[in-house]
Short mmCIF file of C-alpha atoms in Angstrom, two decimals:
data_model
loop_
_atom_site.label_atom_id
_atom_site.label_comp_id
_atom_site.label_asym_id
_atom_site.label_seq_id
_atom_site.Cartn_x
_atom_site.Cartn_y
_atom_site.Cartn_z
CA MET A 1 28.42 146.32 49.36
CA ASP A 2 26.59 143.55 52.35
CA LYS A 3 27.07 140.09 51.81
CA ALA A 4 24.31 137.78 49.72
CA LYS A 5 22.00 135.34 51.40
CA ILE A 6 20.83 134.47 48.38
CA ARG A 7 22.52 133.22 44.77
CA LEU A 8 20.43 133.32 41.80
CA TYR A 9 21.45 131.59 38.15
CA VAL A 10 20.52 133.82 35.70
CA ASP A 11 20.70 133.79 31.93
CA GLN A 12 22.54 137.17 31.09
CA PRO A 13 25.53 138.09 30.33
CA LEU A 14 27.15 139.19 32.99
CA ALA A 15 29.49 142.61 33.98
CA GLN A 16 29.95 145.06 36.19
CA GLY A 17 27.69 147.78 36.03
CA GLN A 18 25.47 145.10 33.89
CA THR A 19 21.89 145.76 34.14
CA VAL A 20 19.94 142.07 35.03
CA PRO A 21 16.72 141.73 34.24
CA LEU A 22 14.30 139.26 36.31
CA THR A 23 11.88 136.12 35.01
CA LYS A 24 8.58 136.52 36.71
CA GLU A 25 9.52 133.04 38.39
CA GLN A 26 12.74 134.80 40.04
CA SER A 27 10.81 137.93 40.60
CA HIS A 28 8.72 136.17 42.72
CA TYR A 29 10.28 134.09 44.16
CA LEU A 30 13.40 137.20 45.16
CA PHE A 31 10.15 139.77 46.37
CA GLY A 32 6.99 137.60 46.71
CA VAL A 33 9.04 134.98 48.78
CA MET A 34 12.08 136.13 50.12
CA ARG A 35 10.88 139.88 50.58
CA GLN A 36 13.23 141.31 49.88
CA ASP A 37 13.49 144.77 48.36
CA ASN A 38 15.28 147.83 46.32
CA GLY A 39 19.29 147.78 47.40
CA ALA A 40 18.96 144.19 48.57
CA VAL A 41 21.88 142.17 47.61
CA VAL A 42 22.16 138.92 44.87
CA ALA A 43 24.63 136.95 44.19
CA LEU A 44 24.60 136.17 40.69
CA PHE A 45 25.83 133.31 38.07
CA ASN A 46 25.08 132.18 34.91
CA GLY A 47 27.79 129.42 34.23
CA VAL A 48 30.32 131.72 32.01
CA ASP A 49 31.64 134.59 33.55
CA GLY A 50 31.86 133.79 36.92
CA GLU A 51 30.05 135.12 40.22
CA PHE A 52 28.62 138.95 40.85
CA LEU A 53 27.56 140.66 43.67
CA ALA A 54 24.22 142.54 42.16
CA GLU A 55 21.80 145.48 43.76
CA VAL A 56 18.44 144.68 43.56
CA THR A 57 17.17 148.27 41.70
CA LYS A 58 13.75 147.26 40.83
CA ALA A 59 11.72 144.98 43.82
CA ASN A 60 8.43 144.10 41.29
CA LYS A 61 7.08 140.60 41.90
CA LYS A 62 6.51 140.44 38.04
CA ASN A 63 9.82 141.62 36.52
CA GLY A 64 12.54 142.59 38.55
CA GLU A 65 15.80 143.75 38.04
CA LEU A 66 18.74 144.39 39.28
CA VAL A 67 22.53 145.97 38.12
CA CYS A 68 26.10 144.31 38.97
CA ARG A 69 28.33 146.01 40.49
CA ALA A 70 31.10 144.14 42.00
CA LYS A 71 32.83 140.54 40.98
CA THR A 72 34.04 137.58 43.32
CA ARG A 73 34.42 135.00 41.76
CA ASP A 74 35.85 133.73 38.91
CA LEU A 75 34.44 130.25 36.88
CA LEU A 76 34.71 127.71 38.50
CA MET A 77 35.41 124.71 35.83
CA PRO A 78 34.50 121.28 37.60
CA PRO A 79 36.24 118.27 36.55
CA ASP A 80 35.56 116.85 33.07
CA VAL A 81 33.87 113.78 34.46
CA TRP A 82 30.15 112.85 33.07
CA LEU A 83 28.19 110.99 35.26
CA MET A 84 25.81 108.29 33.30
CA PHE A 85 23.10 106.54 35.13
CA ALA A 86 19.07 104.28 34.62
CA PRO A 87 17.20 106.62 36.18
CA ILE A 88 14.89 105.04 38.94
CA LYS A 89 11.80 106.13 40.88
CA LYS A 90 10.95 110.01 40.39
CA ALA A 91 12.90 110.94 44.14
CA ARG A 92 15.63 109.11 43.95
CA THR A 93 16.64 109.91 40.60
CA ASP A 94 16.02 114.11 41.13
CA PHE A 95 18.33 113.04 44.49
CA ILE A 96 20.79 111.92 41.68
CA VAL A 97 20.95 114.59 39.40
CA GLU A 98 21.08 116.99 42.14
CA LYS A 99 23.98 115.13 44.25
CA ALA A 100 25.61 115.05 40.76
CA ALA A 101 25.64 118.98 40.52
CA GLU A 102 26.51 119.25 43.74
CA MET A 103 29.58 117.32 43.41
CA GLY A 104 31.60 118.42 40.32
CA ALA A 105 29.99 116.53 37.21
CA ARG A 106 29.81 118.68 33.80
CA ARG A 107 27.14 116.89 32.57
CA ILE A 108 24.82 114.59 33.76
CA VAL A 109 23.18 111.37 31.40
CA PRO A 110 20.70 109.78 31.86
CA VAL A 111 20.48 106.07 30.26
CA ASN A 112 18.14 103.34 28.74
CA THR A 113 19.24 100.05 29.30
CA GLU A 114 18.07 96.35 29.91
CA PHE A 115 16.78 96.49 33.08
CA THR A 116 16.12 100.09 33.12
CA ASN A 117 12.64 101.07 35.20
CA ALA A 118 12.35 103.86 33.55
CA GLU A 119 11.29 104.44 30.35
CA ARG A 120 10.60 108.35 30.10
CA ILE A 121 12.00 111.02 32.43
CA ARG A 122 11.51 115.47 32.21
CA GLN A 123 14.84 116.23 31.58
CA ASP A 124 13.75 119.94 31.89
CA ARG A 125 12.62 119.58 35.74
CA LEU A 126 15.63 117.67 35.73
CA GLN A 127 17.84 120.69 34.39
CA ALA A 128 15.99 122.34 37.14
CA HIS A 129 17.06 120.24 40.00
CA ALA A 130 20.45 120.88 38.67
CA LEU A 131 20.52 124.14 38.03
CA GLU A 132 18.68 124.54 42.06
CA ALA A 133 21.50 122.66 43.04
CA ALA A 134 24.47 124.40 42.06
CA GLU A 135 22.83 128.00 43.48
CA GLN A 136 22.70 126.18 47.03
CA CYS A 137 26.15 124.65 46.89
CA GLY A 138 28.05 127.64 45.57
CA GLY A 139 29.41 126.15 42.20
CA THR A 140 29.65 128.65 39.21
CA TYR A 141 29.04 126.37 36.82
CA VAL A 142 25.65 124.34 36.16
CA PRO A 143 25.55 120.63 34.28
CA GLU A 144 23.58 119.87 31.13
CA VAL A 145 21.51 116.85 32.27
CA THR A 146 20.81 115.19 28.43
CA ASP A 147 17.40 113.72 27.04
CA LEU A 148 17.71 109.53 27.63
CA GLN A 149 19.00 108.29 25.66
CA LYS A 150 20.08 103.93 25.18
CA LEU A 151 23.44 102.76 26.48
CA ASP A 152 24.29 100.96 23.93
CA ARG A 153 23.46 103.75 21.47
CA VAL A 154 25.61 106.11 23.15
CA LEU A 155 28.05 103.13 23.54
CA ALA A 156 28.35 103.03 19.47
CA ASP A 157 28.65 106.97 19.68
CA TRP A 158 31.33 106.65 22.10
CA ASP A 159 34.51 109.27 21.97
CA GLU A 160 37.47 106.14 22.79
CA THR A 161 39.43 109.33 24.45
CA ARG A 162 37.06 109.40 27.21
CA HIS A 163 37.77 106.85 29.82
CA ILE A 164 34.15 105.14 31.86
CA MET A 165 34.96 103.95 35.37
CA PHE A 166 32.08 101.57 35.22
CA CYS A 167 30.34 100.27 38.37
CA ASP A 168 30.33 96.72 38.88
CA GLU A 169 28.04 95.14 41.10
CA ALA A 170 29.04 91.46 40.24
CA LEU A 171 32.31 92.29 42.25
CA VAL A 172 30.89 93.27 45.00
CA GLY A 173 32.91 92.77 48.22
CA ALA A 174 36.44 92.72 45.52
CA ALA A 175 39.03 94.67 46.04
CA GLN A 176 39.15 95.89 42.23
CA VAL A 177 39.70 99.25 42.54
CA LEU A 178 40.76 102.47 39.28
CA GLY A 179 43.85 102.06 38.77
CA ASP A 180 46.55 104.96 36.49
CA VAL A 181 44.80 105.38 34.33
CA ALA A 182 46.42 108.46 32.41
CA ALA A 183 43.00 110.81 30.76
CA ASP A 184 41.71 113.99 30.96
CA LYS A 185 37.84 113.13 30.09
CA TRP A 186 36.15 110.26 32.50
CA ALA A 187 32.47 108.75 32.71
CA ILE A 188 31.27 107.38 35.58
CA LEU A 189 28.48 104.82 34.63
CA ILE A 190 25.61 103.18 36.83
CA GLY A 191 23.21 100.75 36.34
CA PRO A 192 20.09 100.72 37.20
CA GLU A 193 18.17 98.96 39.80
CA GLY A 194 17.74 95.11 38.38
CA GLY A 195 21.95 95.65 38.14
CA PHE A 196 23.54 95.35 34.78
CA SER A 197 22.40 91.79 31.87
CA GLU A 198 25.14 89.67 30.89
CA ALA A 199 25.41 91.38 27.06
CA GLU A 200 25.73 94.43 28.65
CA ARG A 201 28.07 93.34 31.11
CA ALA A 202 29.75 91.65 28.79
CA ARG A 203 30.70 94.61 26.28
CA LEU A 204 31.53 96.98 28.59
CA HIS A 205 34.26 94.46 30.13
CA GLY A 206 35.32 94.41 26.33
CA LEU A 207 36.07 98.45 25.76
CA PRO A 208 39.83 99.03 26.42
CA PHE A 209 38.47 102.72 27.22
CA ALA A 210 36.50 101.09 30.05
CA HIS A 211 37.50 100.59 33.67
CA ALA A 212 35.10 98.29 36.65
CA VAL A 213 35.47 98.95 40.01
CA SER A 214 33.71 97.93 43.25
CA LEU A 215 32.12 100.26 45.55
CA GLY A 216 32.90 98.12 48.09
CA PRO A 217 31.34 94.92 50.34
CA ARG A 218 27.96 95.64 50.08
CA ILE A 219 25.49 96.73 47.08
CA LEU A 220 24.77 100.25 47.43
CA ARG A 221 21.16 101.12 45.69
CA ALA A 222 21.78 103.03 43.07
CA ASP A 223 21.83 106.24 44.58
CA THR A 224 23.92 105.71 46.78
CA ALA A 225 26.56 104.42 44.38
CA ALA A 226 26.33 107.47 42.55
CA VAL A 227 27.25 109.40 45.30
CA ALA A 228 29.85 106.56 46.61
CA ALA A 229 31.39 105.85 42.95
CA LEU A 230 31.91 110.62 42.10
CA THR A 231 33.41 110.28 46.04
CA ILE A 232 35.87 107.75 44.38
CA TRP A 233 36.62 109.79 41.78
CA GLN A 234 36.89 112.66 42.86
CA GLN A 235 39.72 112.21 45.63
CA HIS A 236 41.39 109.65 42.70
CA LEU A 237 41.71 111.71 39.77
CA GLY A 238 39.42 115.10 40.43
CA ASP A 239 39.27 118.32 42.49
CA TRP A 240 39.04 117.38 45.60
CA SER A 241 42.16 115.34 45.69
#
């Protein structure tokens, strides 16, 4: 079969010979926008069964169908690292979610801190951004985006076997980096545009499973900090090393 130029996430089981019905939105995209027809090849993944090449067998703009012909990739799980961040302006929050999905975060957790500017998010919209990012970057796994949660509540219920890489803007310029910590489960915490409050910073520094790091000699915007922190973690402990 030809190599697929289009990848779609589907909420359906995938296996060789499996018929996969498309949603109305997927059908419109594939046959109305992308002008695909019967016999076209599409890559499908569902976050569980890996990636399959599928052939269009029903090119209908409302209820198209494909059939899986061959498995091309097994499921590749990202490292067990979460990204926790305080939501900012809409477009920049979208950027953080998209880049976190591309860079291999397993879970994305928006948190409400004392200085968080955005008091609400659209979880379903952010989840859709994570899904689209996985489609574009070739990933076979889509990270969960949770609802907005208060940071103090998240920390109160924390599993202490999951360590936190706490990006402390007060350490800007300091040569303080992630040490050799023996842990399999991690979370990266990025603060809001106004920074963490003194009470939040003191609490985080007092947690035995939290590790404060510097992101360099300059203060970074929150969206830049998320990309920088994920890069540091992936190179040090993740699947880039």
